[in-house]
Amino acid sequence: MIIVTGAAGFIGGNLLRGLNAAGRTDLVAVDDLTDGSKFSNLVECDLLDYLDKDEFMASLPQRLAGVEAVLHQGACSDTRVQDGRFMLENNYAWSRRLLDACQDAGVPLIYASSAAVYGNSRRFIEAPQYERPVNVYGYSKLLFDHYVRRVAAPARAPIVGLRYFNVYGPGERHKGAMASMIFRLHEQLLEDGVMKLFKGSGGYEDGEQRRDFVYIDDVTEVNLWAMHQPQVRGIFNVGCGRSRSFNDVTRLLADWHGKGRVEYMDFPPDLLAAYQSFTQADISALREAGYRKSFTGLEQGIRKYLQELETRKVGALDSGSSPE
């Protein structure tokens, strides 16, 4: 049996589908469906059970009996949230309790960290000297990474942290303003033909800020790989290892649609100081741990994503239901 927390979210839902594709249906999905729109990420999944996150946490450690692994994606991922108490309760305290219970039960834990821990660092290596979060979300993720480092040496069961860079792909519509730039620009282009980017920042010209964009299928592959590597322990970056500009993204979207122009907007004053103008994963540690698969390039990933969005839209219209 495998438990996936944050199961109705973007990455959690894709993990469930990836596990189903690998032949696993002994899956327990854990989440908070206060936002009922997220149910759509569970519809196509073959599950053993669903548990509300509060019920799950209240029934630890007995819920871990017979569990092969926990894939922990549950978190508040809204980087705009300024309520530090709420963020640390959800992303640090909740994760710490789960980790302690997994260790007591001897159950491997694979959890979602984030490139937000690096803030405005210029190097993205899994080491404290490069970790400089610029918002409370990044700090909450880093705090748990620090806890993992403290308990890793005597750990009874494997602990693997995966620092996701800019993930995009099917299943993120419910995230709204926190959906990937690629999805939001695609929606803007469909609406009125105009894609909106912030003006230059961090020494970059308008639209030349750069991010490491990683396709959701690659994130799923790394999680499933880690689950089957009991010798692998530690914290690892998950990205392509190559940054691409925001202007690159708009050009690829415009090429696909055969239309589209860009407008550059002023930064909101409260966002500029907490904005990552550049990210690029150093994936040396992941490679040294034995992960050999290549990552999806931006051109291929955007093409695959837009084809999937189009297929889902056509399927929804044919069935008389609303698109995703």
GROMACS .gro file of C-alpha atoms in nm:
model
  324
    1MET     CA    1   0.000   0.000   0.000
    2ILE     CA    2   0.120   0.351  -0.087
    3ILE     CA    3  -0.004   0.675   0.066
    4VAL     CA    4  -0.001   1.000  -0.134
    5THR     CA    5  -0.068   1.323   0.056
    6GLY     CA    6  -0.180   1.632  -0.131
    7ALA     CA    7  -0.331   1.371  -0.362
    8ALA     CA    8  -0.592   1.598  -0.520
    9GLY     CA    9  -0.334   1.860  -0.604
   10PHE     CA   10  -0.140   1.908  -0.925
   11ILE     CA   11   0.159   1.688  -0.848
   12GLY     CA   12  -0.027   1.449  -0.618
   13GLY     CA   13  -0.289   1.369  -0.881
   14ASN     CA   14  -0.022   1.303  -1.141
   15LEU     CA   15   0.161   1.074  -0.900
   16LEU     CA   16  -0.156   0.871  -0.850
   17ARG     CA   17  -0.203   0.836  -1.225
   18GLY     CA   18   0.163   0.743  -1.266
   19LEU     CA   19   0.128   0.474  -1.000
   20ASN     CA   20  -0.188   0.342  -1.168
   21ALA     CA   21   0.002   0.326  -1.498
   22ALA     CA   22   0.269   0.121  -1.319
   23GLY     CA   23   0.000  -0.126  -1.210
   24ARG     CA   24  -0.057   0.000  -0.856
   25THR     CA   25  -0.412   0.043  -0.728
   26ASP     CA   26  -0.342  -0.009  -0.357
   27LEU     CA   27  -0.331   0.367  -0.313
   28VAL     CA   28  -0.461   0.581  -0.028
   29ALA     CA   29  -0.519   0.944  -0.126
   30VAL     CA   30  -0.495   1.203   0.153
   31ASP     CA   31  -0.600   1.565   0.108
   32ASP     CA   32  -0.824   1.851   0.219
   33LEU     CA   33  -1.108   1.896  -0.029
   34THR     CA   34  -1.241   2.219   0.117
   35ASP     CA   35  -1.170   2.343  -0.235
   36GLY     CA   36  -1.399   2.092  -0.402
   37SER     CA   37  -1.278   2.180  -0.752
   38LYS     CA   38  -0.970   1.968  -0.689
   39PHE     CA   39  -1.181   1.650  -0.705
   40SER     CA   40  -1.123   1.647  -1.082
   41ASN     CA   41  -0.764   1.537  -1.025
   42LEU     CA   42  -0.893   1.221  -0.855
   43VAL     CA   43  -1.168   1.124  -1.097
   44GLU     CA   44  -0.948   0.914  -1.327
   45CYS     CA   45  -0.751   0.751  -1.042
   46ASP     CA   46  -0.805   0.394  -0.922
   47LEU     CA   47  -0.781   0.421  -0.542
   48LEU     CA   48  -0.806   0.192  -0.244
   49ASP     CA   49  -0.928   0.473  -0.016
   50TYR     CA   50  -0.950   0.849   0.038
   51LEU     CA   51  -0.886   1.016   0.375
   52ASP     CA   52  -0.923   1.374   0.486
   53LYS     CA   53  -0.585   1.506   0.599
   54ASP     CA   54  -0.706   1.580   0.954
   55GLU     CA   55  -0.846   1.228   0.991
   56PHE     CA   56  -0.521   1.087   0.857
   57MET     CA   57  -0.301   1.286   1.096
   58ALA     CA   58  -0.524   1.212   1.394
   59SER     CA   59  -0.495   0.838   1.331
   60LEU     CA   60  -0.115   0.820   1.303
   61PRO     CA   61   0.079   0.598   1.353
   62GLN     CA   62  -0.170   0.313   1.300
   63ARG     CA   63  -0.245   0.438   0.948
   64LEU     CA   64   0.109   0.340   0.850
   65ALA     CA   65   0.072  -0.030   0.921
   66GLY     CA   66   0.153  -0.225   0.607
   67VAL     CA   67   0.248   0.086   0.410
   68GLU     CA   68   0.527   0.054   0.154
   69ALA     CA   69   0.597   0.427   0.118
   70VAL     CA   70   0.449   0.772   0.176
   71LEU     CA   71   0.473   1.024  -0.110
   72HIS     CA   72   0.418   1.351   0.075
   73GLN     CA   73   0.302   1.635  -0.150
   74GLY     CA   74   0.061   1.801   0.092
   75ALA     CA   75   0.143   2.167   0.164
   76CYS     CA   76   0.029   2.523   0.129
   77SER     CA   77   0.204   2.617  -0.197
   78ASP     CA   78   0.071   2.972  -0.234
   79THR     CA   79   0.385   3.185  -0.222
   80ARG     CA   80   0.173   3.498  -0.166
   81VAL     CA   81   0.053   3.384   0.178
   82GLN     CA   82   0.201   3.604   0.450
   83ASP     CA   83   0.046   3.420   0.747
   84GLY     CA   84   0.364   3.262   0.882
   85ARG     CA   85   0.186   3.071   1.156
   86PHE     CA   86  -0.046   2.904   0.904
   87MET     CA   87   0.239   2.831   0.662
   88LEU     CA   88   0.463   2.673   0.926
   89GLU     CA   89   0.181   2.465   1.069
   90ASN     CA   90   0.094   2.324   0.727
   91ASN     CA   91   0.437   2.290   0.573
   92TYR     CA   92   0.668   2.232   0.869
   93ALA     CA   93   0.484   2.101   1.176
   94TRP     CA   94   0.253   1.872   0.973
   95SER     CA   95   0.549   1.732   0.778
   96ARG     CA   96   0.759   1.682   1.091
   97ARG     CA   97   0.482   1.482   1.258
   98LEU     CA   98   0.444   1.267   0.949
   99LEU     CA   99   0.819   1.207   0.922
  100ASP     CA  100   0.845   1.106   1.288
  101ALA     CA  101   0.558   0.861   1.247
  102CYS     CA  102   0.714   0.716   0.930
  103GLN     CA  103   1.044   0.665   1.109
  104ASP     CA  104   0.875   0.494   1.403
  105ALA     CA  105   0.697   0.261   1.158
  106GLY     CA  106   1.001   0.209   0.934
  107VAL     CA  107   0.819   0.355   0.632
  108PRO     CA  108   1.013   0.546   0.361
  109LEU     CA  109   0.910   0.908   0.311
  110ILE     CA  110   0.953   1.088  -0.021
  111TYR     CA  111   0.849   1.451   0.016
  112ALA     CA  112   0.815   1.769  -0.187
  113SER     CA  113   1.060   2.046  -0.115
  114SER     CA  114   1.099   2.348  -0.342
  115ALA     CA  115   1.345   2.561  -0.535
  116ALA     CA  116   1.197   2.850  -0.333
  117VAL     CA  117   1.451   2.761  -0.062
  118TYR     CA  118   1.722   2.919  -0.281
  119GLY     CA  119   1.557   3.260  -0.311
  120ASN     CA  120   1.784   3.496  -0.502
  121SER     CA  121   2.089   3.275  -0.484
  122ARG     CA  122   2.286   3.251  -0.807
  123ARG     CA  123   2.375   2.886  -0.756
  124PHE     CA  124   2.125   2.610  -0.692
  125ILE     CA  125   2.310   2.336  -0.507
  126GLU     CA  126   2.169   2.135  -0.215
  127ALA     CA  127   2.388   2.301   0.050
  128PRO     CA  128   2.313   2.557   0.325
  129GLN     CA  129   2.535   2.833   0.183
  130TYR     CA  130   2.306   2.861  -0.122
  131GLU     CA  131   1.974   2.852   0.065
  132ARG     CA  132   1.832   3.204   0.103
  133PRO     CA  133   1.450   3.202   0.086
  134VAL     CA  134   1.280   3.535   0.023
  135ASN     CA  135   0.928   3.441   0.136
  136VAL     CA  136   0.773   3.247   0.421
  137TYR     CA  137   0.676   2.963   0.187
  138GLY     CA  138   1.040   2.906   0.096
  139TYR     CA  139   1.138   2.933   0.462
  140SER     CA  140   0.878   2.672   0.565
  141LYS     CA  141   1.022   2.428   0.311
  142LEU     CA  142   1.379   2.500   0.417
  143LEU     CA  143   1.295   2.455   0.784
  144PHE     CA  144   1.171   2.104   0.714
  145ASP     CA  145   1.478   2.029   0.502
  146HIS     CA  146   1.691   2.130   0.800
  147TYR     CA  147   1.492   1.893   1.022
  148VAL     CA  148   1.544   1.612   0.771
  149ARG     CA  149   1.918   1.676   0.774
  150ARG     CA  150   1.927   1.650   1.152
  151VAL     CA  151   1.751   1.313   1.164
  152ALA     CA  152   1.890   1.165   0.841
  153ALA     CA  153   2.202   0.998   0.981
  154PRO     CA  154   2.025   0.771   1.233
  155ALA     CA  155   1.713   0.735   1.016
  156ARG     CA  156   1.548   0.394   1.034
  157ALA     CA  157   1.384   0.426   0.691
  158PRO     CA  158   1.482   0.623   0.379
  159ILE     CA  159   1.397   0.993   0.360
  160VAL     CA  160   1.416   1.164   0.020
  161GLY     CA  161   1.343   1.533  -0.035
  162LEU     CA  162   1.279   1.654  -0.390
  163ARG     CA  163   1.328   2.023  -0.460
  164TYR     CA  164   1.095   2.094  -0.748
  165PHE     CA  165   1.176   2.381  -0.980
  166ASN     CA  166   0.903   2.533  -1.202
  167VAL     CA  167   0.668   2.243  -1.265
  168TYR     CA  168   0.406   2.264  -1.541
  169GLY     CA  169   0.165   2.024  -1.708
  170PRO     CA  170  -0.187   1.878  -1.696
  171GLY     CA  171  -0.384   1.899  -1.373
  172GLU     CA  172  -0.291   2.248  -1.252
  173ARG     CA  173  -0.596   2.451  -1.356
  174HIS     CA  174  -0.737   2.460  -1.001
  175LYS     CA  175  -0.425   2.643  -0.879
  176GLY     CA  176  -0.545   2.972  -1.027
  177ALA     CA  177  -0.284   3.243  -0.980
  178MET     CA  178  -0.039   2.978  -0.855
  179ALA     CA  179  -0.063   2.774  -1.176
  180SER     CA  180   0.249   2.768  -1.388
  181MET     CA  181   0.343   3.067  -1.601
  182ILE     CA  182   0.302   2.845  -1.906
  183PHE     CA  183  -0.060   2.765  -1.826
  184ARG     CA  184  -0.149   3.125  -1.734
  185LEU     CA  185   0.009   3.272  -2.048
  186HIS     CA  186  -0.172   3.011  -2.257
  187GLU     CA  187  -0.504   3.114  -2.102
  188GLN     CA  188  -0.430   3.483  -2.154
  189LEU     CA  189  -0.346   3.422  -2.519
  190LEU     CA  190  -0.674   3.236  -2.574
  191GLU     CA  191  -0.870   3.514  -2.406
  192ASP     CA  192  -0.748   3.818  -2.597
  193GLY     CA  193  -0.425   3.732  -2.779
  194VAL     CA  194  -0.206   3.918  -2.528
  195MET     CA  195   0.047   3.751  -2.295
  196LYS     CA  196   0.145   3.963  -1.995
  197LEU     CA  197   0.490   3.950  -1.838
  198PHE     CA  198   0.649   4.162  -1.569
  199LYS     CA  199   0.911   4.413  -1.671
  200GLY     CA  200   1.277   4.335  -1.617
  201SER     CA  201   1.411   4.252  -1.272
  202GLY     CA  202   1.726   4.126  -1.104
  203GLY     CA  203   1.943   4.270  -1.379
  204TYR     CA  204   1.740   4.108  -1.659
  205GLU     CA  205   1.568   4.299  -1.939
  206ASP     CA  206   1.192   4.281  -1.993
  207GLY     CA  207   1.089   3.916  -2.021
  208GLU     CA  208   1.447   3.791  -2.004
  209GLN     CA  209   1.414   3.658  -1.650
  210ARG     CA  210   1.494   3.289  -1.657
  211ARG     CA  211   1.353   2.979  -1.487
  212ASP     CA  212   1.417   2.607  -1.494
  213PHE     CA  213   1.087   2.468  -1.626
  214VAL     CA  214   1.029   2.096  -1.554
  215TYR     CA  215   0.746   1.893  -1.704
  216ILE     CA  216   0.514   1.710  -1.465
  217ASP     CA  217   0.585   1.366  -1.615
  218ASP     CA  218   0.952   1.406  -1.518
  219VAL     CA  219   0.856   1.492  -1.161
  220THR     CA  220   0.641   1.178  -1.148
  221GLU     CA  221   0.927   0.966  -1.285
  222VAL     CA  222   1.171   1.091  -1.022
  223ASN     CA  223   0.926   1.018  -0.740
  224LEU     CA  224   0.859   0.663  -0.860
  225TRP     CA  225   1.231   0.605  -0.908
  226ALA     CA  226   1.309   0.724  -0.555
  227MET     CA  227   1.040   0.497  -0.412
  228HIS     CA  228   1.221   0.194  -0.553
  229GLN     CA  229   1.573   0.295  -0.446
  230PRO     CA  230   1.605   0.209  -0.075
  231GLN     CA  231   1.973   0.303  -0.077
  232VAL     CA  232   1.898   0.660  -0.187
  233ARG     CA  233   1.860   0.915   0.090
  234GLY     CA  234   1.897   1.291   0.095
  235ILE     CA  235   1.769   1.608  -0.069
  236PHE     CA  236   1.783   1.645  -0.446
  237ASN     CA  237   1.701   1.913  -0.703
  238VAL     CA  238   1.444   1.816  -0.965
  239GLY     CA  239   1.473   2.032  -1.274
  240CYS     CA  240   1.602   2.020  -1.628
  241GLY     CA  241   1.932   2.178  -1.532
  242ARG     CA  242   1.878   2.450  -1.793
  243SER     CA  243   1.709   2.787  -1.755
  244ARG     CA  244   1.491   2.942  -2.025
  245SER     CA  245   1.365   3.298  -2.055
  246PHE     CA  246   1.004   3.404  -2.016
  247ASN     CA  247   1.024   3.545  -2.367
  248ASP     CA  248   1.116   3.195  -2.489
  249VAL     CA  249   0.792   3.068  -2.337
  250THR     CA  250   0.581   3.336  -2.508
  251ARG     CA  251   0.745   3.266  -2.845
  252LEU     CA  252   0.672   2.894  -2.818
  253LEU     CA  253   0.310   2.961  -2.721
  254ALA     CA  254   0.264   3.211  -3.003
  255ASP     CA  255   0.413   2.966  -3.252
  256TRP     CA  256   0.169   2.696  -3.141
  257HIS     CA  257  -0.136   2.920  -3.163
  258GLY     CA  258  -0.024   3.117  -3.467
  259LYS     CA  259  -0.090   3.442  -3.286
  260GLY     CA  260  -0.008   3.637  -2.974
  261ARG     CA  261   0.181   3.942  -2.857
  262VAL     CA  262   0.348   4.037  -2.530
  263GLU     CA  263   0.288   4.326  -2.294
  264TYR     CA  264   0.525   4.406  -2.007
  265MET     CA  265   0.376   4.522  -1.678
  266ASP     CA  266   0.522   4.699  -1.376
  267PHE     CA  267   0.596   4.481  -1.076
  268PRO     CA  268   0.366   4.513  -0.775
  269PRO     CA  269   0.592   4.680  -0.514
  270ASP     CA  270   0.536   4.405  -0.257
  271LEU     CA  271   0.642   4.133  -0.502
  272LEU     CA  272   0.968   4.263  -0.645
  273ALA     CA  273   1.186   4.195  -0.340
  274ALA     CA  274   1.055   3.837  -0.311
  275TYR     CA  275   1.078   3.746  -0.679
  276GLN     CA  276   1.314   3.485  -0.824
  277SER     CA  277   1.443   3.631  -1.150
  278PHE     CA  278   1.661   3.328  -1.219
  279THR     CA  279   1.657   2.958  -1.131
  280GLN     CA  280   1.857   2.670  -1.274
  281ALA     CA  281   1.882   2.335  -1.100
  282ASP     CA  282   2.218   2.174  -1.045
  283ILE     CA  283   2.114   1.808  -1.080
  284SER     CA  284   2.459   1.661  -1.016
  285ALA     CA  285   2.349   1.507  -0.685
  286LEU     CA  286   2.047   1.342  -0.847
  287ARG     CA  287   2.266   1.197  -1.122
  288GLU     CA  288   2.523   1.075  -0.870
  289ALA     CA  289   2.242   0.901  -0.680
  290GLY     CA  290   2.169   0.700  -0.995
  291TYR     CA  291   1.885   0.877  -1.176
  292ARG     CA  292   1.964   0.841  -1.545
  293LYS     CA  293   1.651   0.945  -1.738
  294SER     CA  294   1.663   1.261  -1.945
  295PHE     CA  295   1.435   1.556  -1.875
  296THR     CA  296   1.180   1.695  -2.118
  297GLY     CA  297   1.298   2.006  -2.303
  298LEU     CA  298   1.080   2.317  -2.302
  299GLU     CA  299   0.982   2.289  -2.670
  300GLN     CA  300   0.872   1.927  -2.631
  301GLY     CA  301   0.706   1.987  -2.297
  302ILE     CA  302   0.497   2.283  -2.411
  303ARG     CA  303   0.391   2.096  -2.725
  304LYS     CA  304   0.291   1.791  -2.521
  305TYR     CA  305   0.105   2.004  -2.266
  306LEU     CA  306  -0.092   2.203  -2.522
  307GLN     CA  307  -0.185   1.886  -2.708
  308GLU     CA  308  -0.316   1.742  -2.380
  309LEU     CA  309  -0.515   2.058  -2.303
  310GLU     CA  310  -0.668   2.049  -2.650
  311THR     CA  311  -0.757   1.681  -2.618
  312ARG     CA  312  -0.922   1.737  -2.280
  313LYS     CA  313  -1.116   2.036  -2.412
  314VAL     CA  314  -1.248   1.843  -2.712
  315GLY     CA  315  -1.335   1.544  -2.494
  316ALA     CA  316  -1.522   1.762  -2.247
  317LEU     CA  317  -1.719   1.936  -2.521
  318ASP     CA  318  -1.808   1.603  -2.682
  319SER     CA  319  -1.939   1.473  -2.352
  320GLY     CA  320  -2.135   1.788  -2.280
  321SER     CA  321  -1.939   1.870  -1.965
  322SER     CA  322  -1.720   2.167  -1.885
  323PRO     CA  323  -1.350   2.159  -1.982
  324GLU     CA  324  -1.099   2.091  -1.702
   0.00000   0.00000   0.00000
